[in-house]
């Protein structure tokens, strides 16, 4: 990184180009005016008077068009020549004559004359590209000059002067250039061959339209809380798509003209050196123009990069105000800088100008901008408001349009810090009063034994006689009451000046947290809110995050999004990890009225990602391992334990017997606080030592060596640690081989041995080794390879990230947000996803999740609800789905304490995540399919949810999609494409159903009977039965059997005996008739019975697809 330059002490010489422009403006004529004073036209008989030549230009449409008509009015006092000349300037050349016309006038003297002239310009200036005009040019300016030269009458050999500067009378006017894509096509009066014409038509359709672009960019339009650390908002600008704007930008690289306007609410000046406000970093990771910083005194430090390659800096003579909104305007023009501070009323408070001897170098596409901090400098402790950037223009303060949009939030920030100043002052004064009383009484304690005992065991000192007024006591009633209950007599409370207010805030918060954990704690939320506000004002920003969630979700109070945003911003500015994650998540998803802003989201997430790595190396604080435990997973819930739980006791018993696996698991649980066990590093180290000595387990040996190297919970012992590390490496443990490389790098500075061990460990698949090799290349200390090699380093970091390495993932996310590496094209969304993944492994978030899970296991529903809400609002998916599950289990609880629809809100949040579980998609699919409470039905969204669940490998997703088709609906083509189902192969619903049921069966447990297997069997049975009923063979066989039956009937009738006498008729007896009727009825009944039996059998088969087909 290029070092920051010191401000020059002496004033600089103005640039040569500026002096030249000033010189030209002194003698060049003004726009559209005569350069010489003219007189009125006089009649012929007054020729003896002195006449003054003049020339005027009159153009109706001042544009560069072919056959533009110009009216030239002039007067000559002598024989003269009138000259017209058009001079154009393009992106490649300047001062090029593109039109000339001249004529003589020797007769019409002393008379004003007017002549109409039609201008003709080159085709590339006035027409669009076509098959003949291949490259029309962009014209920046066209000046039409007109002047009069006298013809000498004394000698015919003397040529008249044609120079514009020596003219008798002259004038000029500007013509407006027409952009290339607004020009007409030229009629060339030629016919192209059909092939050429066809090619031209194809090409003509591809001519780009002039995009609507502006040089003004809103870099930030929402409040950003800068905590003063090495993270900030990264913005990168591309070249203009508009060809004209891009040409102007390129011309201004060596003569920059731009303006930046920044709203700020500054809390503190820089603690040391410089703090970043806005600066540009080039591809070589050096500061470039502009670089704006804040110093310890509050003055603005501005650094620029000059054309010759040097860096210079200046410092303002005014300081920036604290705890009030103001706007900082900076404009850069050539080698000049203008800086102003403007108040909320848009009145200028301060203004200062700087001039350098040389112009600045400035290319805003070759690098990236940073607002706040970065890896090279800490940011300011402030709130950023809207930031506007004019890329190509220098504007005055009055011309800048950059208003403070969210006035309510702006006023809330001001009110909050005004109130907090009062709270801090009250705490300091109360403490001082108690301290004075303690000092007075303490002098007597040393002389009187009984007074000393009363002081030690009796009631602590407090201030009952308040010196504050009644109005102030009523305003801060809860704070005064709590201060009276607190013990300020402890020596640490009396001696520690700096942390007194923070300690008061922590005590207030602990009291509130204890009250909220009770059974009726959430019912009394209204009484706890003032205490949380006081705790937040004392700088304890866990209270700020509590307030943000309470107001955002309506937890026991009315929803107030403005206050929710305020306390999220305050907490994030105060470095509260969960508040930063909350803001990062809201801006990543664009929910709850937060604008979707990936760069702003990354600024918050990257801050926590950096802290996550540091937090894991320091095992202090309320941290726990972040575990993905879902409340629907009974097996995982049964595995949760405590120090007196069955699982822990069994592991302890096995570990005592020498079981290496039990010792390893027990040590991990105690060291990281996993599986419900409280974190106890000292006890964990005892098991590491026991396992390393007794069992010779390489993992235990390695873990014990690491804690000995770092001195975590045990005294450092480098010699023993090295012996153990070598022992574990000899057993083939990749982590131990990497550990040896780490030892040679950090303790011996032997980079050759370190690289050798890391190469071996990397081949064994260790991600730590990949990251360490990348560090060697990045620092330029890889053995045998001189200089830094960021490209190779980035590849190693990426490989480490693929293995789950935290620092490697963080490095890659930084590459994606800046886009400065060739192998990592700028991708803000991917950068956010990677940084979010690391941030969600933070131990402080894990502690909140663990408290929620423990409360759930203990059936403490109120406490579980509270902590799951706190965790879910940070954006971690497992807590969101768990909270929705609790709200489903206990709808009475959710309805009583939450103003939002808990189930809908958090399942909806869950499915918006990258790692959403399939059951969440199924839940949302059902909600959209059936309609959820006041939410309307949406069949298409329902199918999208089912499809996503299917893609995640859930067979229920395929099953639900099949049921949707069974009910007569069709699946949109884009969903089928998403499922990779070829519509050409599955054009009919039958074919599509078969594919869905098959995939359902394929993704389910094939070893047991599942709904998918039954559905697939039933589907095939229906297909088989339909094929039987619709087969032509069945119709043929039926007809054939009926013919045979008729033939047999005819043959039977023919075989009956003929009557005995033709004249007499034989009548059947009553018995025969009855028998005949009975047999007929029996036959009919038999047929009906068969049909009924067949029908019942068929119905039974359809209703119970498990029954197999039986054939006889």
mmCIF file of C-alpha atoms in Angstrom, residues 183-366:
data_model
loop_
_atom_site.group_PDB
_atom_site.id
_atom_site.type_symbol
_atom_site.label_atom_id
_atom_site.label_comp_id
_atom_site.label_asym_id
_atom_site.label_seq_id
_atom_site.Cartn_x
_atom_site.Cartn_y
_atom_site.Cartn_z
ATOM 1 C CA UNK A 183 -28.602 10.965 -36.664
ATOM 2 C CA UNK A 184 -30.556 9.931 -39.769
ATOM 3 C CA UNK A 185 -29.438 7.321 -42.280
ATOM 4 C CA UNK A 186 -28.010 8.684 -45.523
ATOM 5 C CA UNK A 187 -29.685 7.962 -48.828
ATOM 6 C CA UNK A 188 -26.667 7.002 -50.930
ATOM 7 C CA UNK A 189 -28.670 6.728 -54.182
ATOM 8 C CA UNK A 190 -27.042 3.368 -54.876
ATOM 9 C CA UNK A 191 -28.365 -0.188 -54.939
ATOM 10 C CA UNK A 192 -26.518 -2.885 -53.056
ATOM 11 C CA UNK A 193 -26.304 -6.448 -54.221
ATOM 12 C CA UNK A 194 -28.804 -8.669 -52.453
ATOM 13 C CA UNK A 195 -26.085 -10.426 -50.426
ATOM 14 C CA UNK A 196 -24.538 -7.178 -49.243
ATOM 15 C CA UNK A 197 -27.965 -5.748 -48.481
ATOM 16 C CA UNK A 198 -28.889 -8.842 -46.463
ATOM 17 C CA UNK A 199 -25.632 -8.688 -44.467
ATOM 18 C CA UNK A 200 -26.219 -5.020 -43.777
ATOM 19 C CA UNK A 201 -29.744 -5.668 -42.508
ATOM 20 C CA UNK A 202 -28.379 -8.252 -40.071
ATOM 21 C CA UNK A 203 -25.713 -5.838 -38.889
ATOM 22 C CA UNK A 204 -28.071 -2.863 -38.695
ATOM 23 C CA UNK A 205 -30.274 -4.658 -36.195
ATOM 24 C CA UNK A 206 -27.293 -5.053 -33.899
ATOM 25 C CA UNK A 207 -26.427 -1.385 -33.726
ATOM 26 C CA UNK A 208 -26.718 -0.553 -30.039
ATOM 27 C CA UNK A 209 -29.134 2.073 -28.874
ATOM 28 C CA UNK A 210 -27.695 4.914 -26.886
ATOM 29 C CA UNK A 211 -28.221 3.830 -23.236
ATOM 30 C CA UNK A 212 -29.744 6.200 -20.746
ATOM 31 C CA UNK A 213 -26.857 6.893 -18.414
ATOM 32 C CA UNK A 214 -25.933 9.641 -16.063
ATOM 33 C CA UNK A 215 -22.607 10.569 -14.579
ATOM 34 C CA UNK A 216 -24.228 11.022 -11.140
ATOM 35 C CA UNK A 217 -24.173 7.876 -8.974
ATOM 36 C CA UNK A 218 -25.821 7.367 -5.599
ATOM 37 C CA UNK A 219 -23.085 5.387 -3.847
ATOM 38 C CA UNK A 220 -25.112 5.087 -0.639
ATOM 39 C CA UNK A 221 -28.749 5.941 -0.007
ATOM 40 C CA UNK A 222 -29.237 4.379 3.441
ATOM 41 C CA UNK A 223 -27.615 4.975 6.818
ATOM 42 C CA UNK A 224 -24.430 2.961 7.393
ATOM 43 C CA UNK A 225 -23.034 2.426 10.899
ATOM 44 C CA UNK A 226 -19.232 2.551 10.766
ATOM 45 C CA UNK A 227 -17.693 1.041 13.901
ATOM 46 C CA UNK A 228 -14.207 2.426 13.267
ATOM 47 C CA UNK A 229 -12.674 -0.935 12.351
ATOM 48 C CA UNK A 230 -11.032 -2.240 9.201
ATOM 49 C CA UNK A 231 -14.200 -2.886 7.251
ATOM 50 C CA UNK A 232 -16.255 -0.633 5.023
ATOM 51 C CA UNK A 233 -18.364 -0.366 1.879
ATOM 52 C CA UNK A 234 -16.609 -1.311 -1.357
ATOM 53 C CA UNK A 235 -17.857 0.211 -4.615
ATOM 54 C CA UNK A 236 -16.482 -0.445 -8.073
ATOM 55 C CA UNK A 237 -17.378 1.493 -11.211
ATOM 56 C CA UNK A 238 -17.323 0.194 -14.749
ATOM 57 C CA UNK A 239 -16.819 2.097 -17.960
ATOM 58 C CA UNK A 240 -19.813 3.986 -19.306
ATOM 59 C CA UNK A 241 -21.910 2.117 -21.810
ATOM 60 C CA UNK A 242 -22.692 5.438 -23.435
ATOM 61 C CA UNK A 243 -19.862 6.014 -25.894
ATOM 62 C CA UNK A 244 -19.887 9.780 -25.484
ATOM 63 C CA UNK A 245 -19.751 9.684 -21.685
ATOM 64 C CA UNK A 246 -16.978 7.104 -21.800
ATOM 65 C CA UNK A 247 -14.978 9.301 -24.178
ATOM 66 C CA UNK A 248 -15.330 12.251 -21.821
ATOM 67 C CA UNK A 249 -14.257 10.078 -18.874
ATOM 68 C CA UNK A 250 -11.130 8.915 -20.668
ATOM 69 C CA UNK A 251 -10.224 12.495 -21.590
ATOM 70 C CA UNK A 252 -10.494 13.458 -17.924
ATOM 71 C CA UNK A 253 -8.050 10.838 -16.645
ATOM 72 C CA UNK A 254 -5.219 13.388 -16.754
ATOM 73 C CA UNK A 255 -7.502 16.323 -15.928
ATOM 74 C CA UNK A 256 -10.098 14.985 -13.478
ATOM 75 C CA UNK A 257 -13.386 16.773 -12.939
ATOM 76 C CA UNK A 258 -15.630 15.141 -10.334
ATOM 77 C CA UNK A 259 -17.571 15.884 -7.160
ATOM 78 C CA UNK A 260 -18.345 13.797 -4.049
ATOM 79 C CA UNK A 261 -20.973 14.680 -1.443
ATOM 80 C CA UNK A 262 -21.077 12.748 1.874
ATOM 81 C CA UNK A 263 -23.493 13.088 4.822
ATOM 82 C CA UNK A 264 -21.890 12.231 8.176
ATOM 83 C CA UNK A 265 -22.784 12.008 11.850
ATOM 84 C CA UNK A 266 -19.372 11.860 13.496
ATOM 85 C CA UNK A 267 -19.117 10.368 17.005
ATOM 86 C CA UNK A 268 -15.377 10.655 17.656
ATOM 87 C CA UNK A 269 -12.286 11.910 15.933
ATOM 88 C CA UNK A 270 -9.673 9.377 14.918
ATOM 89 C CA UNK A 271 -7.999 7.720 17.886
ATOM 90 C CA UNK A 272 -4.614 7.390 16.203
ATOM 91 C CA UNK A 273 -3.017 8.265 12.865
ATOM 92 C CA UNK A 274 -5.691 8.516 10.177
ATOM 93 C CA UNK A 275 -9.159 7.009 9.733
ATOM 94 C CA UNK A 276 -10.754 6.411 6.363
ATOM 95 C CA UNK A 277 -13.709 8.440 5.085
ATOM 96 C CA UNK A 278 -13.518 7.844 1.325
ATOM 97 C CA UNK A 279 -10.545 6.640 -0.715
ATOM 98 C CA UNK A 280 -9.687 4.917 -3.969
ATOM 99 C CA UNK A 281 -7.423 1.856 -4.222
ATOM 100 C CA UNK A 282 -5.822 1.012 -7.569
ATOM 101 C CA UNK A 283 -5.077 -2.470 -9.014
ATOM 102 C CA UNK A 284 -1.657 -2.446 -7.324
ATOM 103 C CA UNK A 285 -3.367 -1.995 -3.945
ATOM 104 C CA UNK A 286 -2.070 1.572 -3.639
ATOM 105 C CA UNK A 287 -3.946 4.700 -2.602
ATOM 106 C CA UNK A 288 -4.915 6.857 -5.544
ATOM 107 C CA UNK A 289 -7.013 9.960 -6.165
ATOM 108 C CA UNK A 290 -9.003 10.716 -4.054
ATOM 109 C CA UNK A 291 -7.996 9.610 -0.562
ATOM 110 C CA UNK A 292 -9.905 11.441 2.178
ATOM 111 C CA UNK A 293 -9.121 10.719 5.832
ATOM 112 C CA UNK A 294 -9.805 12.125 9.299
ATOM 113 C CA UNK A 295 -6.969 12.782 11.755
ATOM 114 C CA UNK A 296 -6.791 12.915 15.551
ATOM 115 C CA UNK A 297 -7.696 16.611 15.752
ATOM 116 C CA UNK A 298 -10.697 16.240 13.452
ATOM 117 C CA UNK A 299 -9.085 17.841 10.403
ATOM 118 C CA UNK A 300 -9.605 16.398 6.945
ATOM 119 C CA UNK A 301 -6.521 14.897 5.295
ATOM 120 C CA UNK A 302 -6.742 14.707 1.483
ATOM 121 C CA UNK A 303 -4.212 12.791 -0.578
ATOM 122 C CA UNK A 304 -3.938 12.764 -4.387
ATOM 123 C CA UNK A 305 -1.852 10.907 -6.947
ATOM 124 C CA UNK A 306 -0.187 13.223 -9.473
ATOM 125 C CA UNK A 307 0.381 12.576 -13.163
ATOM 126 C CA UNK A 308 4.135 12.244 -12.694
ATOM 127 C CA UNK A 309 3.559 9.437 -10.150
ATOM 128 C CA UNK A 310 4.082 11.265 -6.875
ATOM 129 C CA UNK A 311 1.632 11.518 -4.000
ATOM 130 C CA UNK A 312 0.860 14.762 -2.233
ATOM 131 C CA UNK A 313 -1.497 15.585 0.609
ATOM 132 C CA UNK A 314 -3.135 18.607 2.184
ATOM 133 C CA UNK A 315 -4.923 19.200 5.476
ATOM 134 C CA UNK A 316 -7.895 21.456 6.077
ATOM 135 C CA UNK A 317 -7.677 24.371 8.477
ATOM 136 C CA UNK A 318 -11.106 23.510 9.927
ATOM 137 C CA UNK A 319 -12.157 20.448 11.907
ATOM 138 C CA UNK A 320 -15.331 18.441 11.447
ATOM 139 C CA UNK A 321 -18.062 18.772 14.105
ATOM 140 C CA UNK A 322 -19.072 15.949 16.444
ATOM 141 C CA UNK A 323 -22.557 14.556 17.074
ATOM 142 C CA UNK A 324 -24.414 16.570 14.476
ATOM 143 C CA UNK A 325 -25.359 15.815 10.891
ATOM 144 C CA UNK A 326 -23.336 17.669 8.253
ATOM 145 C CA UNK A 327 -22.482 17.260 4.599
ATOM 146 C CA UNK A 328 -18.916 17.104 3.331
ATOM 147 C CA UNK A 329 -18.598 18.239 -0.304
ATOM 148 C CA UNK A 330 -15.386 17.727 -2.270
ATOM 149 C CA UNK A 331 -14.785 18.747 -5.885
ATOM 150 C CA UNK A 332 -11.668 18.035 -7.927
ATOM 151 C CA UNK A 333 -10.771 19.923 -11.094
ATOM 152 C CA UNK A 334 -7.416 19.431 -12.760
ATOM 153 C CA UNK A 335 -5.015 20.308 -9.967
ATOM 154 C CA UNK A 336 -7.542 22.056 -7.748
ATOM 155 C CA UNK A 337 -9.537 20.839 -4.743
ATOM 156 C CA UNK A 338 -12.562 22.546 -3.195
ATOM 157 C CA UNK A 339 -13.861 21.251 0.147
ATOM 158 C CA UNK A 340 -16.897 22.482 2.073
ATOM 159 C CA UNK A 341 -18.899 21.444 5.124
ATOM 160 C CA UNK A 342 -22.631 22.092 4.999
ATOM 161 C CA UNK A 343 -25.181 21.843 7.805
ATOM 162 C CA UNK A 344 -28.641 20.266 7.819
ATOM 163 C CA UNK A 345 -30.074 23.618 6.747
ATOM 164 C CA UNK A 346 -27.766 23.438 3.677
ATOM 165 C CA UNK A 347 -25.863 26.542 4.829
ATOM 166 C CA UNK A 348 -22.122 26.404 4.321
ATOM 167 C CA UNK A 349 -20.116 26.263 7.558
ATOM 168 C CA UNK A 350 -16.585 26.020 6.206
ATOM 169 C CA UNK A 351 -14.909 26.230 2.811
ATOM 170 C CA UNK A 352 -11.322 25.837 1.663
ATOM 171 C CA UNK A 353 -9.472 25.557 -1.671
ATOM 172 C CA UNK A 354 -6.185 23.886 -2.563
ATOM 173 C CA UNK A 355 -4.144 24.222 -5.758
ATOM 174 C CA UNK A 356 -1.391 21.841 -6.831
ATOM 175 C CA UNK A 357 1.379 22.505 -9.349
ATOM 176 C CA UNK A 358 0.431 19.475 -11.407
ATOM 177 C CA UNK A 359 -2.837 17.860 -12.436
ATOM 178 C CA UNK A 360 -4.052 14.712 -10.692
ATOM 179 C CA UNK A 361 -4.191 11.279 -12.182
ATOM 180 C CA UNK A 362 -7.647 9.780 -11.841
ATOM 181 C CA UNK A 363 -9.215 6.674 -13.377
ATOM 182 C CA UNK A 364 -12.234 5.556 -11.368
ATOM 183 C CA UNK A 365 -12.536 2.241 -13.247
ATOM 184 C CA UNK A 366 -9.000 1.024 -12.463
#
